[in-house]
Tab-separated table of C-alpha atoms and ligand atoms in Angstrom:
chain	number	residue	atom	x	y	z
A	1	MET	CA	0.000	0.000	0.000
A	2	PRO	CA	1.335	3.482	-0.778
A	3	ALA	CA	2.161	5.472	2.347
A	4	SER	CA	-0.215	8.204	1.219
A	5	GLY	CA	-3.130	5.809	1.398
A	6	SER	CA	-4.166	6.897	-2.077
A	7	SER	CA	-5.559	4.167	-4.311
A	8	ALA	CA	-4.762	6.109	-7.491
A	9	PRO	CA	-2.111	4.387	-9.624
A	10	SER	CA	1.116	6.368	-9.851
A	11	ARG	CA	2.012	7.623	-13.289
A	12	PRO	CA	5.195	9.195	-14.584
A	13	LEU	CA	5.010	12.972	-14.746
A	14	LEU	CA	5.639	14.597	-18.096
A	15	LEU	CA	6.505	18.295	-18.108
A	16	VAL	CA	5.538	20.039	-21.339
A	17	VAL	CA	5.523	23.797	-21.985
A	18	ALA	CA	3.143	25.515	-24.365
A	19	CYS	CA	2.867	29.015	-25.742
A	20	ALA	CA	0.121	31.280	-27.008
A	21	LEU	CA	1.682	33.676	-29.493
A	22	VAL	CA	-0.668	36.692	-29.492
A	23	ASP	CA	-0.532	39.106	-32.434
A	24	ALA	CA	-1.397	42.801	-32.660
A	25	ASP	CA	-5.048	41.900	-33.461
A	26	ARG	CA	-5.174	39.769	-30.279
A	27	ARG	CA	-5.362	36.570	-32.288
A	28	VAL	CA	-3.687	33.424	-30.961
A	29	LEU	CA	-1.598	30.972	-32.981
A	30	ILE	CA	-2.676	27.337	-32.885
A	31	ALA	CA	-0.965	24.457	-34.655
A	32	GLN	CA	-2.399	21.205	-35.970
A	33	ARG	CA	-0.633	18.034	-34.831
A	34	PRO	CA	0.621	16.028	-37.835
A	35	GLU	CA	-0.248	12.516	-38.992
A	36	GLY	CA	1.839	9.855	-37.303
A	37	LYS	CA	2.046	11.661	-33.952
A	38	ALA	CA	-0.150	11.150	-30.908
A	39	LEU	CA	-3.339	13.243	-31.056
A	40	ALA	CA	-2.929	13.750	-34.830
A	41	GLY	CA	-5.279	16.312	-36.338
A	42	LEU	CA	-5.945	18.142	-33.068
A	43	TRP	CA	-5.063	21.834	-32.728
A	44	GLU	CA	-2.655	22.726	-29.924
A	45	PHE	CA	-0.720	25.589	-28.485
A	46	PRO	CA	2.820	25.043	-29.813
A	47	GLY	CA	5.447	23.706	-27.427
A	48	GLY	CA	6.923	20.455	-26.220
A	49	LYS	CA	8.749	18.503	-23.569
A	50	VAL	CA	11.112	20.147	-21.123
A	51	GLU	CA	14.411	18.261	-21.445
A	52	PRO	CA	16.492	17.386	-18.358
A	53	GLY	CA	18.501	20.430	-17.253
A	54	GLU	CA	16.312	22.956	-19.072
A	55	THR	CA	14.201	25.650	-17.497
A	56	PRO	CA	10.625	25.795	-18.827
A	57	GLU	CA	11.399	29.120	-20.513
A	58	ALA	CA	14.548	27.785	-22.197
A	59	ALA	CA	12.593	24.754	-23.403
A	60	LEU	CA	9.876	26.990	-24.820
A	61	ILE	CA	12.354	29.244	-26.628
A	62	ARG	CA	13.963	26.118	-28.136
A	63	GLU	CA	10.598	24.592	-29.134
A	64	LEU	CA	9.388	27.828	-30.755
A	65	GLY	CA	12.577	27.893	-32.819
A	66	GLU	CA	12.320	24.234	-33.823
A	67	GLU	CA	8.582	24.136	-34.512
A	68	LEU	CA	7.834	27.624	-35.843
A	69	ALA	CA	11.207	29.166	-36.732
A	70	VAL	CA	10.470	32.146	-34.512
A	71	GLU	CA	12.915	33.696	-32.065
A	72	THR	CA	11.976	35.178	-28.740
A	73	LYS	CA	13.557	35.735	-25.361
A	74	GLN	CA	12.714	35.007	-21.765
A	75	ALA	CA	11.598	38.599	-21.023
A	76	CYS	CA	8.879	38.189	-23.687
A	77	LEU	CA	7.358	35.083	-22.057
A	78	ALA	CA	4.669	35.609	-19.403
A	79	PRO	CA	3.128	32.656	-17.536
A	80	LEU	CA	-0.653	32.664	-17.936
A	81	SER	CA	-2.155	29.358	-16.870
A	82	PHE	CA	-1.373	25.741	-16.048
A	83	ALA	CA	-2.805	22.471	-17.331
A	84	SER	CA	-2.737	19.206	-15.397
A	85	HIS	CA	-4.160	16.204	-17.221
A	86	SER	CA	-4.009	12.450	-16.526
A	87	TYR	CA	-3.620	10.091	-19.424
A	88	GLU	CA	-3.753	6.339	-18.864
A	89	ASN	CA	0.028	5.987	-18.691
A	90	LEU	CA	1.271	9.406	-17.622
A	91	HIS	CA	0.319	12.645	-16.012
A	92	LEU	CA	0.932	15.745	-18.078
A	93	LEU	CA	1.801	19.057	-16.422
A	94	MET	CA	1.788	21.928	-18.881
A	95	PRO	CA	2.262	25.616	-18.076
A	96	LEU	CA	0.953	27.970	-20.764
A	97	TYR	CA	2.911	31.151	-21.506
A	98	VAL	CA	1.844	34.167	-23.511
A	99	CYS	CA	4.281	35.742	-25.948
A	100	ARG	CA	3.513	39.013	-27.756
A	101	LYS	CA	6.932	39.810	-29.131
A	102	TRP	CA	9.036	37.584	-31.375
A	103	GLN	CA	11.088	37.706	-34.520
A	104	GLY	CA	10.226	35.871	-37.719
A	105	THR	CA	6.990	34.715	-39.331
A	106	PRO	CA	5.745	31.425	-37.847
A	107	GLN	CA	6.221	28.471	-40.205
A	108	ALA	CA	4.760	24.978	-39.776
A	109	ARG	CA	8.071	23.082	-39.524
A	110	GLU	CA	6.616	20.192	-37.508
A	111	HIS	CA	2.848	20.720	-37.712
A	112	ALA	CA	0.314	20.014	-40.474
A	113	ALA	CA	-0.990	23.609	-40.404
A	114	LEU	CA	-0.997	26.864	-38.443
A	115	LYS	CA	-3.912	29.190	-37.799
A	116	TRP	CA	-4.413	32.616	-36.155
A	117	VAL	CA	-7.667	32.520	-34.205
A	118	ARG	CA	-9.538	34.928	-31.932
A	119	PRO	CA	-9.683	33.508	-28.382
A	120	GLN	CA	-13.492	33.374	-28.489
A	121	LYS	CA	-13.274	31.142	-31.607
A	122	LEU	CA	-10.774	28.648	-30.177
A	123	ARG	CA	-13.575	26.302	-29.122
A	124	ASP	CA	-14.349	25.672	-32.808
A	125	TYR	CA	-11.061	23.745	-33.095
A	126	PRO	CA	-10.739	20.272	-31.557
A	127	MET	CA	-7.867	20.364	-29.073
A	128	PRO	CA	-6.018	17.860	-26.871
A	129	PRO	CA	-7.722	17.567	-23.465
A	130	ALA	CA	-4.836	19.385	-21.744
A	131	ASP	CA	-5.172	22.442	-23.994
A	132	GLU	CA	-8.927	22.958	-23.847
A	133	PRO	CA	-9.125	24.251	-20.239
A	134	LEU	CA	-6.503	26.895	-21.123
A	135	ILE	CA	-8.854	28.671	-23.540
A	136	ALA	CA	-10.708	30.441	-20.716
A	137	ALA	CA	-7.546	32.233	-19.570
A	138	LEU	CA	-6.912	33.450	-23.129
A	139	CYS	CA	-10.474	34.764	-23.416
A	140	ASP	CA	-9.832	36.796	-20.226
A	141	LEU	CA	-6.659	38.440	-21.561
B	1	LIG	N1	0.757	18.147	-25.671
B	1	LIG	C1	-0.477	18.653	-25.474
B	1	LIG	N2	-0.737	19.934	-25.758
B	1	LIG	C2	0.242	20.743	-26.227
B	1	LIG	C3	1.560	20.222	-26.425
B	1	LIG	C4	2.676	21.107	-26.941
B	1	LIG	C5	1.783	18.889	-26.118
B	1	LIG	N3	-0.061	22.041	-26.484
B	1	LIG	C6	0.974	16.726	-25.334
B	1	LIG	C7	0.981	15.832	-26.527
B	1	LIG	C8	1.897	14.732	-26.122
B	1	LIG	C9	2.880	15.388	-25.162
B	1	LIG	O1	2.253	16.589	-24.727
B	1	LIG	O2	1.161	13.763	-25.401
B	1	LIG	C10	4.241	15.702	-25.753
B	1	LIG	O3	4.079	16.545	-26.867
B	1	LIG	P1	4.887	16.285	-28.244
B	1	LIG	O4	6.332	16.191	-27.860
B	1	LIG	O5	4.344	15.029	-28.841
B	1	LIG	O6	4.579	17.493	-29.089
B	2	LIG	MG1	5.632	19.918	-29.852
């Protein structure tokens, strides 16, 4: 029996960081997960796994470069919300940052498509279960 007395099965924690790029018209960038990856076809806030030794901000700056070919810096990243979602085999923790200042035009280097969407329209796009609860915070911006 676990010392905590909890009957919930333990699951490995996965730390992922995600980012809402917000443009001058207050639209948010979402990205469609590609075929062949988990959750293919769903629209997500770009980001990815925090590697050992990285800070969440460093991981996000790296992921934005790899996935979208945009450059930003830590001072341009503001924490906004936090997702916590249990999958069968792991528990995903995912802080969401907002970024309003970057260099470069986002390109879909790893996604099937990109879209700029008003926060109030985000619910029209099917999202992974971790991303959906984050929409409310973006609508309140
Ligand atoms: N994930 C969910 N929402 C997001 C991101 C960036 C990632 N906005 C989930 C999907 C995968 C896991 O996190 O289960 C790792 O993401 P990836 O490395 O497959 O992109
Ligand atoms: Mg990713």
